[in-house]
Amino acid sequence: SPQLAASLNSTRKTPVSMSTVKRRLRDAGLLGRFGRTEVIDNTLNPNFVRKFFLDFFFEEKQNLRFDISHSLALSLSVTLPLPLSLPSFSIFLFHSGIPGKKLGAIIFAAEELSNCRDIATMQLCANKLDKKDFFGKSDPFLVFYRSNEDGTFTICHKTEVVKNTLNPVWQPFTIAVRALCNGDYDRTVKVDVYDWDRDGSHDFIGEFTTSYRDFSRGQNQFNVYEVLNAKKKGKKKKYINSGTVTTGISSEWTFIYIHFSCVSMCVCLCSLTGNPSQPTSLHYMNPYQMNAYAMALKAVGEIIQDYDSDKLFPAYGFGAKLPPDGKISHAFPLSGDNENPNCVGIEGVLEAYFQGLRTVQLYGPTNFSPVINQVARSAQDVTDGSQYFVLLMITDGVISDMVQTKEAVVNAAALPMSIIIVGVGPAKFDAMEELDGDEVRVSSRGRFAERDIVQFVPFRDYMDQSGNQVLSMARLAKDVLAEIPEQLLGFMKTRGIEPRPPIPPNPHPLTLGYSFYTHTSA
């Protein structure tokens, strides 16, 4: 399906804080948060830099809702095909209590993106920029614009402000090439240079235009651009320029380029409480349809197994009493074979899962840390980028060893490892939300996790109301796996690990490790 880039700016009577975009989940009646803009303070006309990338489906009516946070709480809805008919369009906001009173407008722009997935890291500095501040020098920052097909420009990046200097050096930044030029390397890119002012009335220093192809010529060298101010040039006969900007660029690998050569997955399965022979059990072994745990395992496993060459997955369980002495174990092979815990394919894992439920006594407690630590020990032995471990845990909610689990997550964040937690059943998952560090990074004993490696989702949010299991599994897999590429790339970048050369034809298969764990409790 085509992919769109949507951008926002606004004109309103009061300063805008931020805008939250929600979209209706496919084949569902609920709205889920899709993204949030940055916060822009002290301006009546914010031009948001952050873009929203979403798939466009011709056969569907896709509803978007925009929640605007500032002095008033505002909300408006649009239908996705509408932006495609015009380069940009505006929606006016009216006061609900005063008919006809406008509160401003939101301006939308959208265009279809190319399939370009290149990523570039840019480093820029400037020399001898114009002095704009009376009591100082200048506080320069850069604004990048992508040219549109209709000749207009759309903001796509803004650097930080460097205070009180005419020779600023900005921090390197990473940008998707398609955001910069929509995949057209010859499309014009305009860069404005401003002097920052506290009141928001930033002074224009000058501009220069280029293209991504021209930027790319700076690989392993630098390009120098003259900053020009047309008004100043028209007034001064001896005007040369308003300074120069020097750029350097380096390409980065995306997940699609590297995952086949350096990813291995280690997956953990946790089953839940209740006698599996009873229909009231959440892990009831129904001969006619899968239970929620099997659905979650199959949904995720069928996707990640394509990254494994031999399709052999060691599958483990924990938190059950094992025969014959009833000893509690937190890491036992579901197949019952201590010498060879491997299962052939996802179907083999499912078979071992149900076999384990028939042979062990469900008990407890729900300890996460032993599983995380066991996978972390494997990941600790392979930090050269040749393997990446993903731990999938399916559970009913309450963690018995939260303190130890948080410490295990903090330690694992420094390793090539990600953790997916799927909550099954009606339980409250407050503890799981704490581990999912989207808002606040997980910490233990004063140490914060260096990366966000935990993704938590409650399966009930993805269950199709009509009972369509295929649709439910597709929704779950799409969401829980969405963060894995970024987490993998984040680890590789911080360690300076680059993709290995392409594998020659007919290579010896590379054995990649998966592990499945299941928690069973009474």
Short mmCIF file of C-alpha atoms in Angstrom, two decimals:
data_model
loop_
_atom_site.label_atom_id
_atom_site.label_comp_id
_atom_site.label_asym_id
_atom_site.label_seq_id
_atom_site.Cartn_x
_atom_site.Cartn_y
_atom_site.Cartn_z
CA SER A 1 0.00 0.00 0.00
CA PRO A 2 1.16 3.58 -0.63
CA GLN A 3 2.56 5.46 2.31
CA LEU A 4 1.78 9.09 3.11
CA ALA A 5 3.63 11.81 4.96
CA ALA A 6 1.34 14.31 6.69
CA SER A 7 2.55 17.58 8.18
CA LEU A 8 0.78 20.19 10.30
CA ASN A 9 0.96 23.85 11.03
CA SER A 10 -1.51 26.12 12.70
CA THR A 11 -2.79 29.66 13.07
CA ARG A 12 -4.68 30.36 16.26
CA LYS A 13 -5.53 32.91 18.90
CA THR A 14 -3.53 31.27 21.69
CA PRO A 15 -0.13 29.58 21.77
CA VAL A 16 -0.20 25.90 20.80
CA SER A 17 1.33 23.26 23.05
CA MET A 18 1.08 20.11 20.97
CA SER A 19 -1.20 18.03 18.78
CA THR A 20 -1.94 14.34 19.24
CA VAL A 21 -3.00 12.30 16.20
CA LYS A 22 -5.24 9.28 16.60
CA ARG A 23 -6.40 6.91 13.91
CA ARG A 24 -9.10 4.28 13.87
CA LEU A 25 -7.64 0.81 14.05
CA ARG A 26 -8.24 -1.22 10.93
CA ASP A 27 -11.42 -3.31 11.08
CA ALA A 28 -12.08 -2.03 14.59
CA GLY A 29 -14.23 0.68 16.08
CA LEU A 30 -11.63 2.05 18.48
CA LEU A 31 -9.23 4.93 18.07
CA GLY A 32 -5.58 4.32 18.96
CA ARG A 33 -2.91 6.98 19.40
CA PHE A 34 -0.78 7.18 16.28
CA GLY A 35 1.63 9.97 17.14
CA ARG A 36 2.25 13.28 18.84
CA THR A 37 3.89 16.45 17.62
CA GLU A 38 6.64 18.26 19.44
CA VAL A 39 5.74 21.09 21.84
CA ILE A 40 6.09 24.62 20.45
CA ASP A 41 5.92 27.45 22.97
CA ASN A 42 5.23 31.14 22.68
CA THR A 43 3.91 31.35 19.11
CA LEU A 44 0.54 31.90 17.47
CA ASN A 45 1.60 30.22 14.24
CA PRO A 46 3.41 26.94 15.06
CA ASN A 47 4.89 24.96 12.18
CA PHE A 48 5.32 21.43 13.49
CA VAL A 49 8.44 19.60 12.31
CA ARG A 50 7.35 16.09 13.21
CA LYS A 51 5.64 14.21 10.39
CA PHE A 52 3.26 11.28 10.56
CA PHE A 53 3.86 8.36 8.22
CA LEU A 54 0.91 6.08 7.65
CA ASP A 55 -0.28 3.56 5.10
CA PHE A 56 -3.09 4.56 2.77
CA PHE A 57 -5.65 1.88 1.85
CA PHE A 58 -7.80 2.82 -1.10
CA GLU A 59 -10.51 0.33 -0.15
CA GLU A 60 -11.02 1.74 3.34
CA LYS A 61 -12.35 4.88 4.97
CA GLN A 62 -9.58 5.83 7.39
CA ASN A 63 -10.55 8.25 10.12
CA LEU A 64 -8.02 10.49 11.88
CA ARG A 65 -8.62 12.56 14.98
CA PHE A 66 -6.42 15.44 16.10
CA ASP A 67 -6.43 16.37 19.79
CA ILE A 68 -4.90 19.79 20.44
CA SER A 69 -3.54 20.66 23.87
CA HIS A 70 -3.17 24.29 24.92
CA SER A 71 -5.31 26.62 27.02
CA LEU A 72 -8.41 24.94 25.56
CA ALA A 73 -8.85 21.24 24.81
CA LEU A 74 -9.75 20.93 21.13
CA SER A 75 -10.43 17.95 18.92
CA LEU A 76 -11.22 17.54 15.22
CA SER A 77 -11.63 14.63 12.84
CA VAL A 78 -10.79 14.16 9.16
CA THR A 79 -11.00 11.31 6.66
CA LEU A 80 -7.64 10.26 5.24
CA PRO A 81 -8.40 10.44 1.46
CA LEU A 82 -9.20 14.16 1.80
CA PRO A 83 -5.57 15.43 1.95
CA LEU A 84 -4.73 13.59 -1.28
CA SER A 85 -6.97 15.81 -3.39
CA LEU A 86 -5.09 19.04 -2.57
CA PRO A 87 -1.43 19.95 -1.88
CA SER A 88 -2.66 21.39 1.43
CA PHE A 89 -5.93 22.43 3.03
CA SER A 90 -7.11 24.21 6.17
CA ILE A 91 -9.73 23.39 8.77
CA PHE A 92 -11.01 26.29 10.86
CA LEU A 93 -11.66 25.81 14.56
CA PHE A 94 -14.76 27.48 15.97
CA HIS A 95 -15.79 28.28 19.53
CA SER A 96 -18.54 25.88 20.62
CA GLY A 97 -20.18 28.48 22.87
CA ILE A 98 -19.95 31.48 20.53
CA PRO A 99 -21.33 30.77 17.04
CA GLY A 100 -19.07 31.95 14.26
CA LYS A 101 -16.09 32.79 16.47
CA LYS A 102 -12.91 31.35 14.98
CA LEU A 103 -10.14 30.02 17.23
CA GLY A 104 -7.69 29.63 14.38
CA ALA A 105 -7.03 26.99 11.74
CA ILE A 106 -5.03 23.81 11.28
CA ILE A 107 -3.31 23.45 7.91
CA PHE A 108 -2.65 19.95 6.58
CA ALA A 109 -0.28 18.81 3.85
CA ALA A 110 0.13 15.23 2.62
CA GLU A 111 1.90 13.47 -0.21
CA GLU A 112 2.66 9.92 -1.22
CA LEU A 113 6.12 8.75 -0.22
CA SER A 114 8.49 6.78 -2.34
CA ASN A 115 9.87 3.44 -1.17
CA CYS A 116 13.25 5.01 -0.34
CA ARG A 117 14.40 3.74 3.07
CA ASP A 118 17.83 5.38 3.20
CA ILE A 119 18.88 7.15 6.38
CA ALA A 120 21.56 9.83 6.56
CA THR A 121 23.50 11.36 9.44
CA MET A 122 24.41 15.01 8.87
CA GLN A 123 27.00 17.20 10.57
CA LEU A 124 26.92 20.95 9.93
CA CYS A 125 28.89 23.99 11.01
CA ALA A 126 28.97 27.62 9.88
CA ASN A 127 31.59 30.32 9.55
CA LYS A 128 31.36 34.13 9.78
CA LEU A 129 27.59 34.40 9.96
CA ASP A 130 26.05 37.86 10.19
CA LYS A 131 25.85 39.42 13.64
CA LYS A 132 22.21 39.99 14.60
CA ASP A 133 22.18 40.61 18.35
CA PHE A 134 22.89 44.13 19.66
CA PHE A 135 24.56 42.99 22.90
CA GLY A 136 26.05 39.79 21.57
CA LYS A 137 26.77 37.93 18.37
CA SER A 138 24.06 35.60 17.05
CA ASP A 139 22.25 32.50 18.30
CA PRO A 140 22.07 30.54 15.02
CA PHE A 141 19.91 27.57 14.11
CA LEU A 142 19.03 25.91 10.80
CA VAL A 143 15.66 25.00 9.30
CA PHE A 144 15.50 22.41 6.49
CA TYR A 145 12.69 22.43 3.93
CA ARG A 146 11.69 19.82 1.36
CA SER A 147 10.28 21.18 -1.91
CA ASN A 148 6.82 20.00 -2.91
CA GLU A 149 5.52 19.22 -6.39
CA ASP A 150 3.54 22.47 -6.44
CA GLY A 151 6.64 24.58 -5.79
CA THR A 152 6.00 25.18 -2.10
CA PHE A 153 8.26 24.08 0.73
CA THR A 154 7.55 21.92 3.79
CA ILE A 155 9.67 22.03 6.92
CA CYS A 156 11.36 18.70 7.62
CA HIS A 157 14.03 19.39 10.24
CA LYS A 158 15.17 22.05 12.68
CA THR A 159 18.53 22.04 14.45
CA GLU A 160 19.19 23.12 18.00
CA VAL A 161 20.18 26.71 18.79
CA VAL A 162 23.89 27.43 19.35
CA LYS A 163 24.17 30.49 21.58
CA ASN A 164 26.30 33.61 21.08
CA THR A 165 28.56 32.65 18.18
CA LEU A 166 29.09 33.46 14.52
CA ASN A 167 30.85 30.13 13.97
CA PRO A 168 28.38 27.54 15.29
CA VAL A 169 28.87 23.78 15.25
CA TRP A 170 25.59 21.90 15.44
CA GLN A 171 25.12 18.42 16.84
CA PRO A 172 24.94 15.60 14.26
CA PHE A 173 21.41 14.48 13.47
CA THR A 174 19.82 11.55 11.68
CA ILE A 175 17.07 12.02 9.10
CA ALA A 176 15.22 9.72 6.70
CA VAL A 177 16.14 10.60 3.13
CA ARG A 178 12.52 10.38 2.03
CA ALA A 179 11.64 13.04 4.62
CA LEU A 180 14.32 15.28 3.13
CA CYS A 181 13.51 14.79 -0.56
CA ASN A 182 10.80 12.09 -0.83
CA GLY A 183 13.37 9.74 -2.33
CA ASP A 184 14.09 12.10 -5.26
CA TYR A 185 17.80 12.80 -4.89
CA ASP A 186 17.60 15.78 -7.26
CA ARG A 187 14.68 17.52 -5.54
CA THR A 188 15.52 20.95 -4.13
CA VAL A 189 16.32 21.18 -0.43
CA LYS A 190 16.24 24.66 1.08
CA VAL A 191 18.08 25.54 4.29
CA ASP A 192 17.29 28.76 6.17
CA VAL A 193 19.68 30.20 8.75
CA TYR A 194 18.10 32.13 11.63
CA ASP A 195 19.19 34.02 14.71
CA TRP A 196 17.07 32.82 17.63
CA ASP A 197 15.14 35.38 19.69
CA ARG A 198 13.36 34.62 22.93
CA ASP A 199 10.10 36.26 21.81
CA GLY A 200 9.85 33.99 18.78
CA SER A 201 10.56 36.71 16.20
CA HIS A 202 13.69 35.01 14.91
CA ASP A 203 15.93 37.09 12.62
CA PHE A 204 16.56 35.78 9.12
CA ILE A 205 20.30 35.55 8.38
CA GLY A 206 20.16 33.92 4.97
CA GLU A 207 19.54 30.74 3.02
CA PHE A 208 21.00 28.31 0.54
CA THR A 209 19.55 25.60 -1.69
CA THR A 210 20.95 22.24 -2.63
CA SER A 211 19.79 18.65 -3.19
CA TYR A 212 20.37 15.35 -1.46
CA ARG A 213 22.54 14.24 -4.36
CA ASP A 214 24.73 17.30 -3.81
CA PHE A 215 24.73 16.67 -0.06
CA SER A 216 25.85 13.09 -0.74
CA ARG A 217 28.95 14.27 -2.56
CA GLY A 218 30.16 15.21 0.89
CA GLN A 219 30.67 11.60 1.89
CA ASN A 220 34.12 11.41 3.48
CA GLN A 221 34.62 15.09 2.65
CA PHE A 222 32.74 18.37 3.14
CA ASN A 223 30.54 20.65 1.06
CA VAL A 224 30.59 24.42 1.62
CA TYR A 225 27.53 26.56 0.82
CA GLU A 226 27.25 30.33 0.77
CA VAL A 227 24.47 31.75 2.95
CA LEU A 228 22.71 34.47 0.96
CA ASN A 229 20.27 37.18 2.03
CA ALA A 230 18.51 38.61 -1.03
CA LYS A 231 17.31 41.78 0.72
CA LYS A 232 20.75 42.55 2.09
CA LYS A 233 22.33 41.85 -1.28
CA GLY A 234 19.96 44.33 -2.93
CA LYS A 235 20.96 47.08 -0.51
CA LYS A 236 24.73 46.63 -0.45
CA LYS A 237 26.80 46.73 -3.64
CA LYS A 238 29.80 45.03 -2.05
CA TYR A 239 27.72 42.28 -0.44
CA ILE A 240 29.30 38.85 -0.84
CA ASN A 241 27.40 36.58 1.53
CA SER A 242 26.12 36.29 5.10
CA GLY A 243 28.53 33.51 5.97
CA THR A 244 29.05 29.93 4.90
CA VAL A 245 27.68 26.57 6.06
CA THR A 246 29.80 23.44 5.81
CA THR A 247 28.07 20.06 5.63
CA GLY A 248 29.19 16.49 5.99
CA ILE A 249 26.97 13.45 5.50
CA SER A 250 27.16 9.72 6.04
CA SER A 251 24.60 7.08 5.13
CA GLU A 252 23.21 4.71 7.72
CA TRP A 253 21.89 1.22 7.40
CA THR A 254 18.22 0.56 7.98
CA PHE A 255 16.78 -2.62 9.42
CA ILE A 256 15.90 -3.95 5.98
CA TYR A 257 19.56 -3.88 5.01
CA ILE A 258 20.99 -5.61 8.06
CA HIS A 259 18.49 -7.89 9.70
CA PHE A 260 19.17 -10.93 7.57
CA SER A 261 22.86 -10.92 8.45
CA CYS A 262 22.89 -10.16 12.16
CA VAL A 263 19.57 -10.98 13.83
CA SER A 264 18.71 -14.02 15.89
CA MET A 265 15.60 -14.26 18.01
CA CYS A 266 15.12 -15.75 21.43
CA VAL A 267 11.43 -15.92 22.32
CA CYS A 268 9.78 -16.61 25.68
CA LEU A 269 6.23 -17.93 26.13
CA CYS A 270 4.37 -17.72 29.47
CA SER A 271 1.08 -19.58 29.84
CA LEU A 272 -1.45 -18.61 32.47
CA THR A 273 -3.51 -19.93 35.38
CA GLY A 274 -6.31 -22.46 35.36
CA ASN A 275 -6.70 -26.14 34.62
CA PRO A 276 -6.09 -26.53 30.88
CA SER A 277 -8.70 -29.29 30.67
CA GLN A 278 -11.49 -26.93 31.79
CA PRO A 279 -13.24 -24.51 29.39
CA THR A 280 -13.00 -21.78 32.04
CA SER A 281 -9.20 -21.84 31.85
CA LEU A 282 -7.49 -19.11 29.88
CA HIS A 283 -5.23 -21.80 28.42
CA TYR A 284 -8.00 -24.32 27.74
CA MET A 285 -6.85 -26.91 25.21
CA ASN A 286 -9.83 -26.57 22.91
CA PRO A 287 -9.67 -29.14 20.09
CA TYR A 288 -11.42 -26.74 17.71
CA GLN A 289 -9.64 -23.43 18.23
CA MET A 290 -6.50 -21.98 19.80
CA ASN A 291 -6.44 -20.33 23.21
CA ALA A 292 -5.08 -16.80 23.60
CA TYR A 293 -1.56 -17.99 24.51
CA ALA A 294 -1.28 -20.23 21.48
CA MET A 295 -2.63 -17.40 19.31
CA ALA A 296 -0.02 -14.98 20.61
CA LEU A 297 2.78 -17.50 20.13
CA LYS A 298 1.68 -18.35 16.61
CA ALA A 299 1.10 -14.72 15.63
CA VAL A 300 4.58 -13.55 16.61
CA GLY A 301 6.40 -16.80 15.94
CA GLU A 302 5.28 -17.16 12.34
CA ILE A 303 6.84 -13.80 11.52
CA ILE A 304 10.11 -14.04 13.41
CA GLN A 305 10.79 -17.64 12.34
CA ASP A 306 11.63 -16.32 8.89
CA TYR A 307 14.79 -14.83 10.41
CA ASP A 308 16.00 -18.25 11.54
CA SER A 309 17.85 -20.54 9.15
CA ASP A 310 17.22 -23.97 10.68
CA LYS A 311 13.79 -23.30 12.26
CA LEU A 312 14.80 -25.10 15.45
CA PHE A 313 13.46 -23.36 18.55
CA PRO A 314 14.33 -24.38 22.11
CA ALA A 315 11.08 -24.08 24.07
CA TYR A 316 11.06 -23.78 27.86
CA GLY A 317 8.57 -23.31 30.68
CA PHE A 318 8.89 -21.96 34.21
CA GLY A 319 6.89 -21.76 37.42
CA ALA A 320 5.51 -25.31 37.46
CA LYS A 321 5.97 -28.43 39.61
CA LEU A 322 7.70 -31.14 37.63
CA PRO A 323 7.23 -34.87 37.95
CA PRO A 324 8.11 -37.04 39.70
CA ASP A 325 9.04 -35.12 42.88
CA GLY A 326 7.01 -31.93 42.33
CA LYS A 327 10.03 -29.63 42.37
CA ILE A 328 9.34 -26.09 41.14
CA SER A 329 11.36 -25.15 38.07
CA HIS A 330 11.77 -21.80 36.34
CA ALA A 331 13.44 -23.20 33.22
CA PHE A 332 12.33 -26.62 32.00
CA PRO A 333 12.04 -27.90 28.42
CA LEU A 334 8.40 -28.12 27.38
CA SER A 335 9.26 -31.21 25.37
CA GLY A 336 10.54 -32.97 28.50
CA ASP A 337 13.93 -33.64 26.87
CA ASN A 338 16.63 -31.97 28.97
CA GLU A 339 19.30 -32.83 26.41
CA ASN A 340 17.47 -31.36 23.42
CA PRO A 341 14.88 -28.64 24.11
CA ASN A 342 14.60 -27.74 20.42
CA CYS A 343 11.28 -27.80 18.62
CA VAL A 344 10.90 -27.92 14.85
CA GLY A 345 9.13 -24.75 13.72
CA ILE A 346 6.35 -22.89 15.48
CA GLU A 347 4.03 -25.88 15.13
CA GLY A 348 6.58 -27.91 17.07
CA VAL A 349 6.64 -25.27 19.80
CA LEU A 350 2.83 -25.32 20.03
CA GLU A 351 2.85 -29.09 20.29
CA ALA A 352 5.47 -28.96 23.07
CA TYR A 353 3.49 -26.25 24.84
CA PHE A 354 0.33 -28.37 25.02
CA GLN A 355 2.37 -31.46 25.93
CA GLY A 356 3.92 -29.53 28.81
CA LEU A 357 0.50 -28.52 30.12
CA ARG A 358 -0.49 -32.19 30.21
CA THR A 359 2.56 -33.34 32.17
CA VAL A 360 3.39 -30.60 34.73
CA GLN A 361 1.43 -29.22 37.68
CA LEU A 362 0.58 -25.54 37.21
CA TYR A 363 1.88 -23.66 40.18
CA GLY A 364 3.90 -20.44 40.47
CA PRO A 365 5.16 -17.88 41.30
CA THR A 366 5.30 -15.50 38.32
CA ASN A 367 9.00 -14.65 38.39
CA PHE A 368 10.23 -12.81 35.32
CA SER A 369 13.85 -12.18 36.30
CA PRO A 370 15.15 -15.78 35.92
CA VAL A 371 13.92 -15.91 32.32
CA ILE A 372 15.30 -12.48 31.43
CA ASN A 373 18.64 -13.27 33.07
CA GLN A 374 18.93 -16.61 31.26
CA VAL A 375 18.40 -15.00 27.86
CA ALA A 376 20.73 -12.14 28.86
CA ARG A 377 23.50 -14.65 29.58
CA SER A 378 23.18 -15.96 26.03
CA ALA A 379 23.13 -12.42 24.61
CA GLN A 380 26.18 -11.47 26.66
CA ASP A 381 28.22 -14.05 24.79
CA VAL A 382 27.35 -12.58 21.37
CA THR A 383 27.84 -8.81 21.29
CA ASP A 384 29.53 -8.53 17.87
CA GLY A 385 26.26 -7.93 16.02
CA SER A 386 25.99 -11.45 14.62
CA GLN A 387 22.89 -12.19 16.72
CA TYR A 388 20.08 -10.24 18.33
CA PHE A 389 17.78 -11.82 20.90
CA VAL A 390 14.05 -11.18 21.28
CA LEU A 391 12.31 -12.52 24.38
CA LEU A 392 8.53 -13.00 24.09
CA MET A 393 6.66 -13.46 27.38
CA ILE A 394 2.95 -14.21 27.58
CA THR A 395 1.49 -13.85 31.06
CA ASP A 396 -1.57 -13.01 33.14
CA GLY A 397 -0.23 -9.95 34.89
CA VAL A 398 1.08 -9.87 38.42
CA ILE A 399 4.88 -10.08 38.63
CA SER A 400 6.13 -11.69 41.85
CA ASP A 401 9.71 -10.38 41.65
CA MET A 402 9.32 -6.82 40.37
CA VAL A 403 12.51 -5.49 42.03
CA GLN A 404 14.65 -8.25 40.53
CA THR A 405 12.87 -7.94 37.16
CA LYS A 406 13.62 -4.21 36.91
CA GLU A 407 17.29 -4.88 37.63
CA ALA A 408 17.33 -7.62 35.01
CA VAL A 409 15.81 -5.25 32.43
CA VAL A 410 18.36 -2.52 33.21
CA ASN A 411 21.20 -5.01 32.75
CA ALA A 412 19.70 -6.46 29.56
CA ALA A 413 19.37 -3.00 27.99
CA ALA A 414 23.14 -2.99 27.46
CA LEU A 415 22.96 -6.24 25.49
CA PRO A 416 21.70 -7.16 21.97
CA MET A 417 18.26 -8.00 23.31
CA SER A 418 14.61 -6.92 23.26
CA ILE A 419 11.71 -8.05 25.44
CA ILE A 420 8.08 -8.37 24.33
CA ILE A 421 5.41 -8.92 26.99
CA VAL A 422 1.88 -9.89 25.96
CA GLY A 423 -0.75 -9.70 28.71
CA VAL A 424 -3.60 -12.19 28.41
CA GLY A 425 -6.89 -12.15 30.28
CA PRO A 426 -8.77 -9.49 32.28
CA ALA A 427 -6.06 -8.73 34.86
CA LYS A 428 -4.69 -5.24 35.53
CA PHE A 429 -1.26 -4.82 33.99
CA ASP A 430 0.08 -1.83 35.92
CA ALA A 431 3.39 -3.57 36.62
CA MET A 432 3.86 -4.33 32.92
CA GLU A 433 3.27 -0.68 32.03
CA GLU A 434 6.08 0.27 34.42
CA LEU A 435 8.48 -2.02 32.57
CA ASP A 436 7.50 -0.54 29.20
CA GLY A 437 9.74 2.52 29.30
CA ASP A 438 8.00 4.64 26.66
CA GLU A 439 7.38 7.51 29.09
CA VAL A 440 9.88 6.89 31.91
CA ARG A 441 12.95 4.71 31.41
CA VAL A 442 13.14 1.67 33.72
CA SER A 443 15.58 2.12 36.61
CA SER A 444 17.05 -0.01 39.37
CA ARG A 445 19.26 1.09 42.28
CA GLY A 446 19.77 4.50 40.73
CA ARG A 447 20.73 3.14 37.30
CA PHE A 448 18.55 3.77 34.27
CA ALA A 449 18.27 1.39 31.33
CA GLU A 450 20.40 2.77 28.51
CA ARG A 451 17.76 1.74 25.95
CA ASP A 452 14.02 1.14 25.97
CA ILE A 453 13.93 -2.60 25.22
CA VAL A 454 10.53 -3.61 26.63
CA GLN A 455 7.30 -3.53 24.63
CA PHE A 456 4.09 -4.43 26.49
CA VAL A 457 0.64 -4.91 24.97
CA PRO A 458 -2.57 -6.41 26.43
CA PHE A 459 -3.91 -8.99 23.98
CA ARG A 460 -7.51 -8.04 24.78
CA ASP A 461 -6.98 -4.75 22.93
CA TYR A 462 -6.38 -6.68 19.71
CA MET A 463 -9.09 -9.32 19.95
CA ASP A 464 -11.60 -9.11 17.12
CA GLN A 465 -15.12 -8.70 18.50
CA SER A 466 -16.53 -11.15 15.96
CA GLY A 467 -14.10 -13.87 17.04
CA ASN A 468 -11.89 -13.73 13.94
CA GLN A 469 -8.66 -15.25 15.27
CA VAL A 470 -6.63 -14.55 12.13
CA LEU A 471 -7.42 -10.86 12.36
CA SER A 472 -6.67 -10.80 16.08
CA MET A 473 -3.27 -12.40 15.55
CA ALA A 474 -2.39 -10.06 12.68
CA ARG A 475 -3.17 -7.02 14.82
CA LEU A 476 -1.11 -8.32 17.73
CA ALA A 477 1.94 -9.25 15.67
CA LYS A 478 2.00 -5.90 13.88
CA ASP A 479 2.07 -3.94 17.13
CA VAL A 480 4.39 -6.02 19.31
CA LEU A 481 7.04 -6.35 16.61
CA ALA A 482 6.90 -2.72 15.46
CA GLU A 483 9.62 -1.50 17.84
CA ILE A 484 12.10 -4.32 17.23
CA PRO A 485 13.85 -2.76 14.18
CA GLU A 486 14.47 0.53 16.01
CA GLN A 487 15.70 -1.29 19.11
CA LEU A 488 18.05 -3.44 17.05
CA LEU A 489 19.38 -0.43 15.14
CA GLY A 490 19.78 1.53 18.36
CA PHE A 491 22.02 -1.15 19.82
CA MET A 492 24.09 -1.51 16.64
CA LYS A 493 24.59 2.25 16.26
CA THR A 494 25.70 2.80 19.86
CA ARG A 495 28.24 -0.01 19.50
CA GLY A 496 29.46 1.15 16.09
CA ILE A 497 28.48 -2.18 14.51
CA GLU A 498 27.94 -2.15 10.74
CA PRO A 499 26.30 -4.85 8.60
CA ARG A 500 28.52 -7.63 7.47
CA PRO A 501 29.21 -8.12 3.74
CA PRO A 502 26.45 -9.89 1.80
CA ILE A 503 26.38 -13.64 2.24
CA PRO A 504 27.65 -15.42 -0.91
CA PRO A 505 25.36 -17.86 -2.76
CA ASN A 506 24.72 -21.24 -1.13
CA PRO A 507 26.27 -20.41 2.24
CA HIS A 508 26.41 -22.80 5.13
CA PRO A 509 23.29 -22.05 7.15
CA LEU A 510 23.78 -19.81 10.17
CA THR A 511 22.20 -21.27 13.28
CA LEU A 512 20.18 -18.63 15.11
CA GLY A 513 18.72 -19.18 18.58
CA TYR A 514 15.10 -18.94 19.67
CA SER A 515 13.84 -19.89 23.13
CA PHE A 516 10.27 -20.14 24.35
CA TYR A 517 9.39 -19.96 28.03
CA THR A 518 6.04 -20.56 29.66
CA HIS A 519 4.95 -19.66 33.17
CA THR A 520 2.44 -22.06 34.68
CA SER A 521 0.77 -21.38 38.00
CA ALA A 522 -2.27 -22.64 39.80
#
